[in-house]
Coordinates of N, CA and C and ligand atoms in Angstrom, one line a residue:
X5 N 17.9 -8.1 -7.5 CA 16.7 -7.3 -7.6 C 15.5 -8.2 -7.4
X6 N 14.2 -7.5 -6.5 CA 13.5 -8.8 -6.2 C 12.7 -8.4 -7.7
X7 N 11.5 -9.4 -8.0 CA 10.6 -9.1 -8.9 C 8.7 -8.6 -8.2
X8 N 8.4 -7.6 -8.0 CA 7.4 -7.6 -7.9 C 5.9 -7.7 -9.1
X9 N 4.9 -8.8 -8.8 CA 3.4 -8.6 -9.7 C 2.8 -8.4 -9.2
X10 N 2.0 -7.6 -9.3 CA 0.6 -7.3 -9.4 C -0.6 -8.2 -9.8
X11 N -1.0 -8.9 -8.6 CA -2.5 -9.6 -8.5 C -3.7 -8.8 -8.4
X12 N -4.5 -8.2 -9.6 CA -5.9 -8.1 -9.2 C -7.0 -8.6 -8.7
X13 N -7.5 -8.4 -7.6 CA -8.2 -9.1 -7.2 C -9.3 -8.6 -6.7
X14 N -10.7 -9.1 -5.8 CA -11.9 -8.6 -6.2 C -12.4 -7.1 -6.3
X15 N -13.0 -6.2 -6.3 CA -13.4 -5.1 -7.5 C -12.4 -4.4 -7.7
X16 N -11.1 -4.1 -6.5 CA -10.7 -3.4 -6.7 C -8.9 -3.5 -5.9
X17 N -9.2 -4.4 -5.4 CA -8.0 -4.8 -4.2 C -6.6 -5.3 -5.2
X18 N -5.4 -4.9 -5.3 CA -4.0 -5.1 -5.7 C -3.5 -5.8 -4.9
X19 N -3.4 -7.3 -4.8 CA -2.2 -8.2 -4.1 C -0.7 -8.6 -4.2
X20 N 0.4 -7.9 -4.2 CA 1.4 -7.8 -4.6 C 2.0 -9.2 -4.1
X21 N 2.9 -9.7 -5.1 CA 3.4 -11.0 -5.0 C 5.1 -11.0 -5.3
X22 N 5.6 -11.4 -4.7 CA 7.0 -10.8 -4.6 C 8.3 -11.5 -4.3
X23 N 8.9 -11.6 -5.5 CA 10.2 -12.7 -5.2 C 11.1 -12.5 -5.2
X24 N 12.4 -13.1 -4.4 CA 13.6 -12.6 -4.4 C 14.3 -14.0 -4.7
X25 N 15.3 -13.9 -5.8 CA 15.3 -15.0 -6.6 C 16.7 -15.5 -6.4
X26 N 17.7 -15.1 -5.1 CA 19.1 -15.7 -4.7 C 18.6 -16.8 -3.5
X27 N 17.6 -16.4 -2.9 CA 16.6 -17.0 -1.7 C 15.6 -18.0 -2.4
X28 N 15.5 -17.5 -3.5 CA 13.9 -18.1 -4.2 C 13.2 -18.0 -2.8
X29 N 12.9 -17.0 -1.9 CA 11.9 -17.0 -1.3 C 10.8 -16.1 -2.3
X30 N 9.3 -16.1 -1.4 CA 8.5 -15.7 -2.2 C 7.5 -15.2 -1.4
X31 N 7.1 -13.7 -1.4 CA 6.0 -13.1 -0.4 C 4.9 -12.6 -1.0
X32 N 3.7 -12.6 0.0 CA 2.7 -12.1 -0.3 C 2.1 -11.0 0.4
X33 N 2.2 -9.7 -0.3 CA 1.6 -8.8 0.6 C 0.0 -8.6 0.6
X34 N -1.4 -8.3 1.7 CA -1.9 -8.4 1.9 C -2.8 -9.3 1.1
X35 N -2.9 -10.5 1.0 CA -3.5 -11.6 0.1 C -5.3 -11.4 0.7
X36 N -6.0 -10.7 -0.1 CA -7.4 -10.1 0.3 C -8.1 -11.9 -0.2
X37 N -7.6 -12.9 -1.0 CA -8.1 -13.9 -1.2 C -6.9 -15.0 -1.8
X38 N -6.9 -16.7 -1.3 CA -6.1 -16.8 -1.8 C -6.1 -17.8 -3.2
X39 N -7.3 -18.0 -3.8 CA -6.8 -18.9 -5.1 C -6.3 -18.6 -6.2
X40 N -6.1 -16.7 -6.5 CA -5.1 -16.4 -7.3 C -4.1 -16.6 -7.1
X41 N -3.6 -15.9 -6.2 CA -2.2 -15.9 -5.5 C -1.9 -17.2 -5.6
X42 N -2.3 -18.0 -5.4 CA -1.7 -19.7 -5.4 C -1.0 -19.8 -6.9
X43 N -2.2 -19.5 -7.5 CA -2.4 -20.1 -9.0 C -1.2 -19.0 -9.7
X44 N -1.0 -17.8 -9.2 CA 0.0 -16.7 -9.9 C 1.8 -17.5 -9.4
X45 N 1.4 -17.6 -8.3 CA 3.1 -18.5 -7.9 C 3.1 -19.5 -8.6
X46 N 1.8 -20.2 -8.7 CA 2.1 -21.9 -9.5 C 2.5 -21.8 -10.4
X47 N 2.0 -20.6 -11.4 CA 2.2 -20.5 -13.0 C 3.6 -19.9 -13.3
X48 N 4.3 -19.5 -12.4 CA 5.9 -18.8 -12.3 C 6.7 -19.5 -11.9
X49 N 6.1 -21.0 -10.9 CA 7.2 -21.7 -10.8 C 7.6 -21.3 -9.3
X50 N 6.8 -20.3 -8.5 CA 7.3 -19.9 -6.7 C 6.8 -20.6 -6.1
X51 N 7.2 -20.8 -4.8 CA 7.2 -21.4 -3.6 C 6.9 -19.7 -2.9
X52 N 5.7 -19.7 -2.0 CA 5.4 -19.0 -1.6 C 6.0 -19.5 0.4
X53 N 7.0 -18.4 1.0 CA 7.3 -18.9 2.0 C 7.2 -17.7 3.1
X54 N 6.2 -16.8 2.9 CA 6.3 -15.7 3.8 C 4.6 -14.5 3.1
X55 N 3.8 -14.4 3.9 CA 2.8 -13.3 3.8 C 3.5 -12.2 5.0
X56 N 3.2 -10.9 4.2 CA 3.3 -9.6 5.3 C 2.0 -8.8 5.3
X57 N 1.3 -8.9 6.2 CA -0.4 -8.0 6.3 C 0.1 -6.5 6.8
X58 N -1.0 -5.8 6.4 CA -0.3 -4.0 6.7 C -1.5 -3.7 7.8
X59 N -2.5 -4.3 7.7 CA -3.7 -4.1 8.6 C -4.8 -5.5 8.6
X60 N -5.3 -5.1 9.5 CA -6.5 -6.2 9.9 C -7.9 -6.5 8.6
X61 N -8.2 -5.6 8.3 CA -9.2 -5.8 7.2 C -9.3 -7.0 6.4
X62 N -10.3 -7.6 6.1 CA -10.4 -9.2 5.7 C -10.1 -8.8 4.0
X63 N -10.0 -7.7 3.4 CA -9.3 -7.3 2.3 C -8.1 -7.6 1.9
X64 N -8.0 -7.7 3.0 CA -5.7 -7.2 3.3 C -5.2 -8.7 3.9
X65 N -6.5 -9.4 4.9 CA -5.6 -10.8 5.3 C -7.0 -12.1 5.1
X66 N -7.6 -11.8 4.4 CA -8.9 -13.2 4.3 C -8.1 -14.5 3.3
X67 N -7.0 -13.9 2.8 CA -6.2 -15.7 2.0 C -5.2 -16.0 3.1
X68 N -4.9 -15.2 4.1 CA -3.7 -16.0 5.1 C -4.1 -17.3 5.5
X69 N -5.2 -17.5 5.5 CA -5.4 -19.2 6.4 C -5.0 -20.3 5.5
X70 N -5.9 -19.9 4.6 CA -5.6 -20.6 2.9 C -4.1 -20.6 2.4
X71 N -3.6 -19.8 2.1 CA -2.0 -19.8 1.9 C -1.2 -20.7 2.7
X72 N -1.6 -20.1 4.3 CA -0.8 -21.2 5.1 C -0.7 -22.3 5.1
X73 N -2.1 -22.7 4.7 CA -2.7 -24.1 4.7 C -2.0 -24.6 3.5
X74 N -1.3 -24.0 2.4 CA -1.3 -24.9 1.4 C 0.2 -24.6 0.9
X75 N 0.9 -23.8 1.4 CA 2.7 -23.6 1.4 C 3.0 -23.8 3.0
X76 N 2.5 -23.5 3.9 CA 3.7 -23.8 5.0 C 4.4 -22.3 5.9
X77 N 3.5 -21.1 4.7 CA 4.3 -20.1 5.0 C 4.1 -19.2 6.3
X78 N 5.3 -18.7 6.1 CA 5.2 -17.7 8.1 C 4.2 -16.2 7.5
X79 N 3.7 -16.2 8.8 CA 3.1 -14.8 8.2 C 3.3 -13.5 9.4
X80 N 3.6 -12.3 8.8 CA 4.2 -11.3 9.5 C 3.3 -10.1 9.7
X81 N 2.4 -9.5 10.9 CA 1.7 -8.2 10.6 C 2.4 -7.4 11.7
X82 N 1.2 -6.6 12.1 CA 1.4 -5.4 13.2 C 1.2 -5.7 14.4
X83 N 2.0 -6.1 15.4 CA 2.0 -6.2 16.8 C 0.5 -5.7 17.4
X84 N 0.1 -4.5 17.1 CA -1.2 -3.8 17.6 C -2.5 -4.1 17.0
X85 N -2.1 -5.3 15.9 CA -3.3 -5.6 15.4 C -3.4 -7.5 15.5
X86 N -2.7 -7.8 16.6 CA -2.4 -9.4 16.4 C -4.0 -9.7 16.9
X87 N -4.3 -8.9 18.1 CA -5.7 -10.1 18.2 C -6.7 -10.1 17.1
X88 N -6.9 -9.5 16.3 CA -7.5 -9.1 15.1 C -6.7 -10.3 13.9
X89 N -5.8 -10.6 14.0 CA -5.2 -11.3 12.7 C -4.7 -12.7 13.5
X90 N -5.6 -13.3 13.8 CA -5.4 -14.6 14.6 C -4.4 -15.5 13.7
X91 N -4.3 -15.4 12.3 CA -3.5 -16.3 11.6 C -1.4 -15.7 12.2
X92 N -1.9 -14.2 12.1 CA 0.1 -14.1 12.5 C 1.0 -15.4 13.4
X93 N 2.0 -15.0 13.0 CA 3.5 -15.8 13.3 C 4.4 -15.4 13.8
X94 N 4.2 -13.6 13.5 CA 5.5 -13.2 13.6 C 4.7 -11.6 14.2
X95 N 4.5 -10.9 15.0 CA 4.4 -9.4 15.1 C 5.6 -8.5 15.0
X96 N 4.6 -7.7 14.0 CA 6.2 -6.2 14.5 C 5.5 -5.2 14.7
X97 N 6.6 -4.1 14.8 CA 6.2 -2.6 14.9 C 7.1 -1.9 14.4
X98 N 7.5 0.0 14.4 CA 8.3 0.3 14.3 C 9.3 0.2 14.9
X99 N 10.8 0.9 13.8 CA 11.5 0.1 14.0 C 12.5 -1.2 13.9
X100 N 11.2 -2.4 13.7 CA 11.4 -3.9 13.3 C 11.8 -3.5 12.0
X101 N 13.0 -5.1 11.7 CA 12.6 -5.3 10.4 C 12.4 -6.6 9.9
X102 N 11.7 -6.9 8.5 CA 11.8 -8.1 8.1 C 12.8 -8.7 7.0
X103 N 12.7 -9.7 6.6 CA 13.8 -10.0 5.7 C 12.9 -10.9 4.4
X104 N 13.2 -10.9 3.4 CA 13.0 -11.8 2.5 C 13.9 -11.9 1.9
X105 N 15.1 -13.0 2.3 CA 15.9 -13.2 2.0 C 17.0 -12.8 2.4
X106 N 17.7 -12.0 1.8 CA 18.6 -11.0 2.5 C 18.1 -9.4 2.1
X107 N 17.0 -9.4 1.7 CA 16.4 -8.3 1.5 C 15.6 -7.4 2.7
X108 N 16.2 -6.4 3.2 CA 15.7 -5.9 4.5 C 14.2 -5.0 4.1
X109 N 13.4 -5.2 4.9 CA 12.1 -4.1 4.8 C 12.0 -3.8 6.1
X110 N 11.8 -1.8 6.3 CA 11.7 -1.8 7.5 C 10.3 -1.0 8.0
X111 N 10.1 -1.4 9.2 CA 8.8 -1.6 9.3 C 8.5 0.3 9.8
X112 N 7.0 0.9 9.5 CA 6.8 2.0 10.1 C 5.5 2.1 9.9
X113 N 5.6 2.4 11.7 CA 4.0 2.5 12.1 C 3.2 3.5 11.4
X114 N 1.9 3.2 10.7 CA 0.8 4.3 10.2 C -0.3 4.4 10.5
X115 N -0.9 4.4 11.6 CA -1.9 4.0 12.4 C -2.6 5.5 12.0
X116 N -4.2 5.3 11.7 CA -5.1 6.4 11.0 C -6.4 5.2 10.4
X117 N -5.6 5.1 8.8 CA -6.7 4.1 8.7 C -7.7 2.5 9.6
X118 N -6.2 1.9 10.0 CA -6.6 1.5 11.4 C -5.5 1.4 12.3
X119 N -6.1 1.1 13.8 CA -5.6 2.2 15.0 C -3.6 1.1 14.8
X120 N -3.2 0.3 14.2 CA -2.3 -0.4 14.1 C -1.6 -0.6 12.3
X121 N -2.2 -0.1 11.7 CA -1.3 0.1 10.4 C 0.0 0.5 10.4
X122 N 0.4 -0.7 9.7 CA 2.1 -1.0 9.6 C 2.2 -0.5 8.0
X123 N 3.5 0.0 7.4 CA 3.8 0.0 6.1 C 5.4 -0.5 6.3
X124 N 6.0 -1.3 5.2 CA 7.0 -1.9 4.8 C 8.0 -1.3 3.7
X125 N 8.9 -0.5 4.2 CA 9.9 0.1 3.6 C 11.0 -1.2 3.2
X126 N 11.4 -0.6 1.6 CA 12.5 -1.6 1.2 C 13.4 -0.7 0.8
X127 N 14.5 0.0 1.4 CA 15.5 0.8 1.0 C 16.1 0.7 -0.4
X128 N 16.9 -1.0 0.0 CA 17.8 -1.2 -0.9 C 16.9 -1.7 -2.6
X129 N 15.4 -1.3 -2.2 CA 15.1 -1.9 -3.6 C 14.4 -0.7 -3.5
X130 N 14.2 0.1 -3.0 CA 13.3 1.8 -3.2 C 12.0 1.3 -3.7
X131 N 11.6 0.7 -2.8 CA 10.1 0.2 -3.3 C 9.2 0.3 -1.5
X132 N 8.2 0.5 -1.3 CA 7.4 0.9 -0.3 C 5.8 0.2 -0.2
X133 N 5.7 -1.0 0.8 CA 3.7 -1.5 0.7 C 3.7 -0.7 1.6
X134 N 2.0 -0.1 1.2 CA 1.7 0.9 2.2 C 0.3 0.8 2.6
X135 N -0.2 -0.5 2.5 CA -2.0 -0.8 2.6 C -3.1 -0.2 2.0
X136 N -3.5 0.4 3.0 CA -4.7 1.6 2.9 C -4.4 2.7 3.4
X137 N -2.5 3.1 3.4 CA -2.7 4.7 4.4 C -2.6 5.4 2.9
X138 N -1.7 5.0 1.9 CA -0.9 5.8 0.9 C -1.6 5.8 -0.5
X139 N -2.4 6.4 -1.0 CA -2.7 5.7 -2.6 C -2.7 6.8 -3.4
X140 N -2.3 6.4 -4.5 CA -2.1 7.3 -6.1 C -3.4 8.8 -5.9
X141 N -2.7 9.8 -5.4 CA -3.5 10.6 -5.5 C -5.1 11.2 -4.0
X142 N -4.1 9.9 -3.1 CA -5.5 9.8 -1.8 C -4.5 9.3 -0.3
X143 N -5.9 9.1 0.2 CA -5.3 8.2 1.4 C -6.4 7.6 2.2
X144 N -5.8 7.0 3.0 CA -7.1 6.2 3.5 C -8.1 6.7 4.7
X145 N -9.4 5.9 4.4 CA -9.8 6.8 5.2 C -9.6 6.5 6.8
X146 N -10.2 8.0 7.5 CA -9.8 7.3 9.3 C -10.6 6.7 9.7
X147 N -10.9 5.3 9.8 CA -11.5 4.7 10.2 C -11.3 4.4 11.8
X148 N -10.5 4.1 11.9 CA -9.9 3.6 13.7 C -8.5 5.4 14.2
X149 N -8.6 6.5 13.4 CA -7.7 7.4 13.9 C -7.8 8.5 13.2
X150 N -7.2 9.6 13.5 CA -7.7 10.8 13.8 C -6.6 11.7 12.2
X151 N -7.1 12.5 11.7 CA -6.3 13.3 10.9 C -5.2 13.8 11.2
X152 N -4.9 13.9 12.7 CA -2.9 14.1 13.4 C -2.3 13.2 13.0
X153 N -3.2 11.7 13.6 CA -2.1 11.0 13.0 C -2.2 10.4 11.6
X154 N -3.0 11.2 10.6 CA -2.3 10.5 9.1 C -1.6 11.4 8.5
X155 N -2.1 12.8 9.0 CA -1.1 13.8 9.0 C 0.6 13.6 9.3
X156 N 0.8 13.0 10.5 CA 2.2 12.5 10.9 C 2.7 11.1 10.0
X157 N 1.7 10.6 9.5 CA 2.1 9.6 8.7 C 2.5 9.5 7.0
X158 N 1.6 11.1 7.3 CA 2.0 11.8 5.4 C 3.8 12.4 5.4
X159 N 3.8 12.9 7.1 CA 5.3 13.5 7.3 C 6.5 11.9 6.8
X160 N 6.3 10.9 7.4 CA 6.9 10.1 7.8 C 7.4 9.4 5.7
X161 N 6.0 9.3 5.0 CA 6.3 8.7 4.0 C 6.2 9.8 2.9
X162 N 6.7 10.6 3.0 CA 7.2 11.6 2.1 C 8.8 11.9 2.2
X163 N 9.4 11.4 3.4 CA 10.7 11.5 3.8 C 11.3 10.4 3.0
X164 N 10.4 9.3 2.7 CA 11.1 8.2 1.5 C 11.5 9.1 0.3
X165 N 12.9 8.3 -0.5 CA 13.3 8.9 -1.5 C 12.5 9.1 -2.6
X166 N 12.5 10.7 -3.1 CA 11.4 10.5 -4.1 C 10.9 9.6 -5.3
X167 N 11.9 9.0 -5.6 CA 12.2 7.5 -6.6 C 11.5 6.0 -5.9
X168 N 11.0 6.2 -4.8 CA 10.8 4.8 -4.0 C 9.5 4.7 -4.9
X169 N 9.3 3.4 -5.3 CA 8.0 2.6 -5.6 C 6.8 2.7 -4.5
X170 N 5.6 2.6 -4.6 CA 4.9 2.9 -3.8 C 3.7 2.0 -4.1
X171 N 3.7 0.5 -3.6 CA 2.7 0.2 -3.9 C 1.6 -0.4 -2.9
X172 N 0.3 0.5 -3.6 CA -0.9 0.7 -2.9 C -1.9 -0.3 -2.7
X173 N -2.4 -0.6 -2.4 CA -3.5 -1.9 -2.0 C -5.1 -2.3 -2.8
X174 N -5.1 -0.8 -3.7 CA -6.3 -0.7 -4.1 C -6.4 -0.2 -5.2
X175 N -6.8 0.2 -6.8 CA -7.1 0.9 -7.9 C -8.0 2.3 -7.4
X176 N -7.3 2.9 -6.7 CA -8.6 3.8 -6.3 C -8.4 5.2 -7.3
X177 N -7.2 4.8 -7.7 CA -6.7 6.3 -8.4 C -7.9 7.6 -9.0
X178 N -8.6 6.5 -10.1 CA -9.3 8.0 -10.7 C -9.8 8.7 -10.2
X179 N -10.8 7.9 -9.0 CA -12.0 8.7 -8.4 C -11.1 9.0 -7.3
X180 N -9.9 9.2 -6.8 CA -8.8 10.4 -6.3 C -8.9 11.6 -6.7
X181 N -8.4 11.5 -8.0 CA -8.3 12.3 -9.5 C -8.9 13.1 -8.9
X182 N -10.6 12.9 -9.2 CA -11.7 13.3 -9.3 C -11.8 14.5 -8.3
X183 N -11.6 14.4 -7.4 CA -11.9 15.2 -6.1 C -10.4 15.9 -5.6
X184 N -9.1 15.6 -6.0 CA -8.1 15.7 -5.8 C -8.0 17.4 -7.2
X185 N -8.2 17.3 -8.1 CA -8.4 18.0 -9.0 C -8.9 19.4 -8.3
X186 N -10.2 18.8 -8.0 CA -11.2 20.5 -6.9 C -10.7 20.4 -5.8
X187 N -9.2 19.9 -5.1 CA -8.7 20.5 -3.8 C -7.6 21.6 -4.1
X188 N -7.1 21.2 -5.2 CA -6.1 22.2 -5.6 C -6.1 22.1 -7.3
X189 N -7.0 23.1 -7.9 CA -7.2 23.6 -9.1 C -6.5 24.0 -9.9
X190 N -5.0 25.0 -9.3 CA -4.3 25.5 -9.9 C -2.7 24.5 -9.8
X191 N -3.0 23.7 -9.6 CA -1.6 22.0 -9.6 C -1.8 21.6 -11.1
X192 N -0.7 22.2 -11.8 CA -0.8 21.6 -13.1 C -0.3 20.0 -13.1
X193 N 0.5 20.0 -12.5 CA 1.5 18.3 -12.2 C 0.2 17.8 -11.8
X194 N -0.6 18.2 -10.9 CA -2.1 17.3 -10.8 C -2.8 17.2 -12.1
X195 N -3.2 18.3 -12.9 CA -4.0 18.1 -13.6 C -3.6 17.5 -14.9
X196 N -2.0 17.2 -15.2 CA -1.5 16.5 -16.1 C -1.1 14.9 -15.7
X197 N -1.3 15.5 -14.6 CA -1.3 13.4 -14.2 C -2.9 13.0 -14.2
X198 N -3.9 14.1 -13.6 CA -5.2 13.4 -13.9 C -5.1 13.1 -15.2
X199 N -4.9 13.7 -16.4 CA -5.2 13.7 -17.8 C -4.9 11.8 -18.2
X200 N -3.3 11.7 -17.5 CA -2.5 10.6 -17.7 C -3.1 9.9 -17.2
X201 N -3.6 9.4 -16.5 CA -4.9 8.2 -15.5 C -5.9 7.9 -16.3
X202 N -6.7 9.0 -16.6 CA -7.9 9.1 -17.5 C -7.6 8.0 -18.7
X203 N -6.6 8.5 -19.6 CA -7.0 7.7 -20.4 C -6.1 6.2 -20.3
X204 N -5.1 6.2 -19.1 CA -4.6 4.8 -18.6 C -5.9 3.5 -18.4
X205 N -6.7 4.5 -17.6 CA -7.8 3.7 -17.1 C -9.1 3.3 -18.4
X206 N -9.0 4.3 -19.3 CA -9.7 4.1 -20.5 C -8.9 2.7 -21.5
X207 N -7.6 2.3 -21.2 CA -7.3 1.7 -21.9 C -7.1 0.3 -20.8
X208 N -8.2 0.3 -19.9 CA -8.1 -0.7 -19.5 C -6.6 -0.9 -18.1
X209 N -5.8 -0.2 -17.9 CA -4.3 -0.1 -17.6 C -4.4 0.2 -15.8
X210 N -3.5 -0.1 -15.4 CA -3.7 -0.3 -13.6 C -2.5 0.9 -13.6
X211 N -3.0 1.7 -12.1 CA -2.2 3.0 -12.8 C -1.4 3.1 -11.2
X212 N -1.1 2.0 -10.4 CA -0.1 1.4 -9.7 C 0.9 0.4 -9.9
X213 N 1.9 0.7 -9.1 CA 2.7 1.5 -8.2 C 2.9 2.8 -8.8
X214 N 2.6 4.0 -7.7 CA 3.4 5.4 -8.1 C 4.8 5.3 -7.2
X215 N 5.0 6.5 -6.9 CA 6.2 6.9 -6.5 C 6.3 8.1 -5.5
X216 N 6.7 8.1 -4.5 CA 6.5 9.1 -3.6 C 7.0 10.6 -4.2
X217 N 7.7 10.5 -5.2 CA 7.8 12.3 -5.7 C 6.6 12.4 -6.6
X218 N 5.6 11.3 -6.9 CA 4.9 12.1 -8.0 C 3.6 12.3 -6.7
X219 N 3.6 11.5 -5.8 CA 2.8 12.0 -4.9 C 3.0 13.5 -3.8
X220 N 4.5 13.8 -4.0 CA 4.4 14.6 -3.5 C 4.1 15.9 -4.4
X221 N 4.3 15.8 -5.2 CA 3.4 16.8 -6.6 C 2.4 16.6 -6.7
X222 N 1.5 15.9 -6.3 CA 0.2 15.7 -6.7 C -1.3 14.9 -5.6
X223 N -0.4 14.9 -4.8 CA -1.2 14.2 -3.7 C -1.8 15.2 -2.1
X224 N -3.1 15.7 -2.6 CA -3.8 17.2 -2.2 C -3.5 16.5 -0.1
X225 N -3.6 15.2 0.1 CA -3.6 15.0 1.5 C -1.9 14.7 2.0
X226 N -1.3 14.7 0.9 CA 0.5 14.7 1.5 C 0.7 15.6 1.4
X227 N 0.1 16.9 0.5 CA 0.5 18.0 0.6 C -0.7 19.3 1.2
X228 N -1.2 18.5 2.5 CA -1.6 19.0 3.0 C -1.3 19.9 4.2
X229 N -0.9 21.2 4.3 CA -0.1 21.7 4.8 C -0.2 21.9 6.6
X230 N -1.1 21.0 7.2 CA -2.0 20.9 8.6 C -2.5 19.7 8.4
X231 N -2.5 19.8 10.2 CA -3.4 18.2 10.3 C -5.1 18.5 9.6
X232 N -5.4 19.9 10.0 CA -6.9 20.6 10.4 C -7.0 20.9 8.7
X233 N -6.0 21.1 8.0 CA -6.1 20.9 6.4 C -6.3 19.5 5.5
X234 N -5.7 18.8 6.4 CA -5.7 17.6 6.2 C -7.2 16.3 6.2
X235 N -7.9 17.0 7.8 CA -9.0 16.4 8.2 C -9.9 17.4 7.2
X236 N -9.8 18.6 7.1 CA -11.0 19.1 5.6 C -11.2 18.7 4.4
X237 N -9.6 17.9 3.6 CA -9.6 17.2 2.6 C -10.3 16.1 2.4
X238 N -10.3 15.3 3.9 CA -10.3 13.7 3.9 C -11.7 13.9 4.1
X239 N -12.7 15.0 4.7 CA -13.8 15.3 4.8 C -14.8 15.7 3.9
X240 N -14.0 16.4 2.9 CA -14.7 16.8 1.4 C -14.4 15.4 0.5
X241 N -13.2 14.2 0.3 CA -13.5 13.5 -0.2 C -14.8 12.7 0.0
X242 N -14.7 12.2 1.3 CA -15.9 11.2 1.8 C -16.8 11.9 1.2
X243 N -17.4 13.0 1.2 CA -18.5 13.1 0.6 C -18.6 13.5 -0.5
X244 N -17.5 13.4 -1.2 CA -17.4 13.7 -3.0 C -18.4 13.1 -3.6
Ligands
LIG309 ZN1 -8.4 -1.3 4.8
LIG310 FE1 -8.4 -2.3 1.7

C-alpha cells in the first residue's frame, strides 16, 4: 500500500507526497513550491525520486527545478504541455502509464482547465490526482477549454470506482459548497455534506481527498446533465 500526505502549501494549494515503501521510491505530485516538500521527505526519512505535474501552472510545477536540483529526481507531465514545463523528463498522454515502483498509474487526458491537463489514475490503490479539473464539490475553471470538453472529462472520471480516492490540488471546497448548494437546492446528500465541511473547516480540518461516489452525489458540475448545463454552472460559479 503506498502512503499518501498532504503538504499544504501557499493560500490554498495541496501538494501530495507519496510513497511506495517495497521501492522506497518517493513522488511528488504537483510541488506548487519546493522547501516544504524537501523538508516533509526529510522529516520521514524519503528519498524523493520522481515529480508527476497534471498541468503547466506555476502552482502545480514552480518546486520542479528546486526538487530536481536537490534529489536527482525524473519528472513526468503532459506531452501537450512540455513546452510550457521546460523542467519535464518524461512526457505522456492518454493511455500512457507511469510507475512508482511497481505501482501502475494510468494516465487520462482532461484538457478544459488547461488545453493539456493530464490526471493520474491508480487502480490498484483506488486513489486518483486530478489537478485543477476535479475538486470536492467544483471543477476547474476553463481557462484554455471549452465546457464539452470538461463535460467529457466529468464522463471519463465518474467512470472511476465509486471508492477511488480523489485527490484535488486545492482547499477550494467550502466556497464550492457555497454556490453548489443554489445549483441544486433540493440534494440533500449535498446539503448534508455542505453541513459536514462547514464545521470541518471551522475546526480548522482539510476536507481532502473525497471520493468519486461522494462526488457523484454531490458534485452540481459531474452531475451536470449537458455540456450547455454544464457551461451555465461553471458560469454562475465564476460569478458567485
Ligand atoms: Zn491550475
Ligand atoms: Fe492550481
Amino acid at each position: 500500500m503506498i502512503e499518501i500526505v498532504r503538504i499544504p502549501v501557499l493560500s490554498d494549494n495541496y501538494v501530495w507526497l507519496v510513497h511506495e515503501p517495497d521501492s522506497a521510491e518517493t513522488m511528488v505530485v504537483d510541488p506548487a513550491v519546493a522547501d516544504p516538500v524537501l523538508a516533509e521527505a526529510e522529516r520521514r526519512g524519503w528519498s524523493i525520486t520522481q515529480i508527476w505535474n497534471t498541468h503547466w501552472h506555476p502552482d502545480h510545477t514552480g518546486g520542479n527545478e528546486a526538487i530536481k536540483a536537490a534529489t536527482g529526481c525524473t519528472i513526468t507531465g503532459p506531452e501537450a504541455e512540455q513546452a510550457r514545463i521546460p523542467t519535464l523528463d518524461r512526457t505522456v498522454k492518454e493511455g500512457d502509464t507511469v510507475k512508482l515502483g511497481d505501482v501502475v498509474a494510468e494516465v487520462i487526458d482532461v484538457p478544459a482547465h488547461t488545453a493539456g491537463h493530464i490526471a493520474y489514475h491508480l487502480p490498484d490503490e483506488k486513489a486518483a490526482f486530478v489537478g485543477d479539473t476535479l475538486f470536492a464539490m467544483g471543477c476547474g475553471r476553463l481557462f484554455e477549454g471549452t465546457a464539452e470538453q470538461m463535460y467529457a472529462n466529468m464522463r471519463k472520471l465518474e467512470a472511476l470506482p465509486d471508492e477511488t480516492r480523489v485527490y484535488c490540488a486545492h482547499e477550494y471546497t467550502e466556497a464550492n459548497g457555497r454556490y453548489a448548494v443554489t445549483a441544486e437546492p433540493d440534494n440533500q446528500a449535498l446539503a448534508d455534506r455542505m453541513a459536514d465541511v462547514v464545521a470541518m473547516r471551522e475546526r480548522g480540518e482539510a476536507t481532502v481527498p473525497t471520493t468519486i461516489g461522494l462526488e457523484r452525489a454531490t458534485n452540481p458540475f459531474m452531475r451536470a446533465r449537458s455540456a450547455a448545463e454544464l457551461a451555465e454552472r461553471r458560469a454562475a460559479k465564476d460569478a458567485f
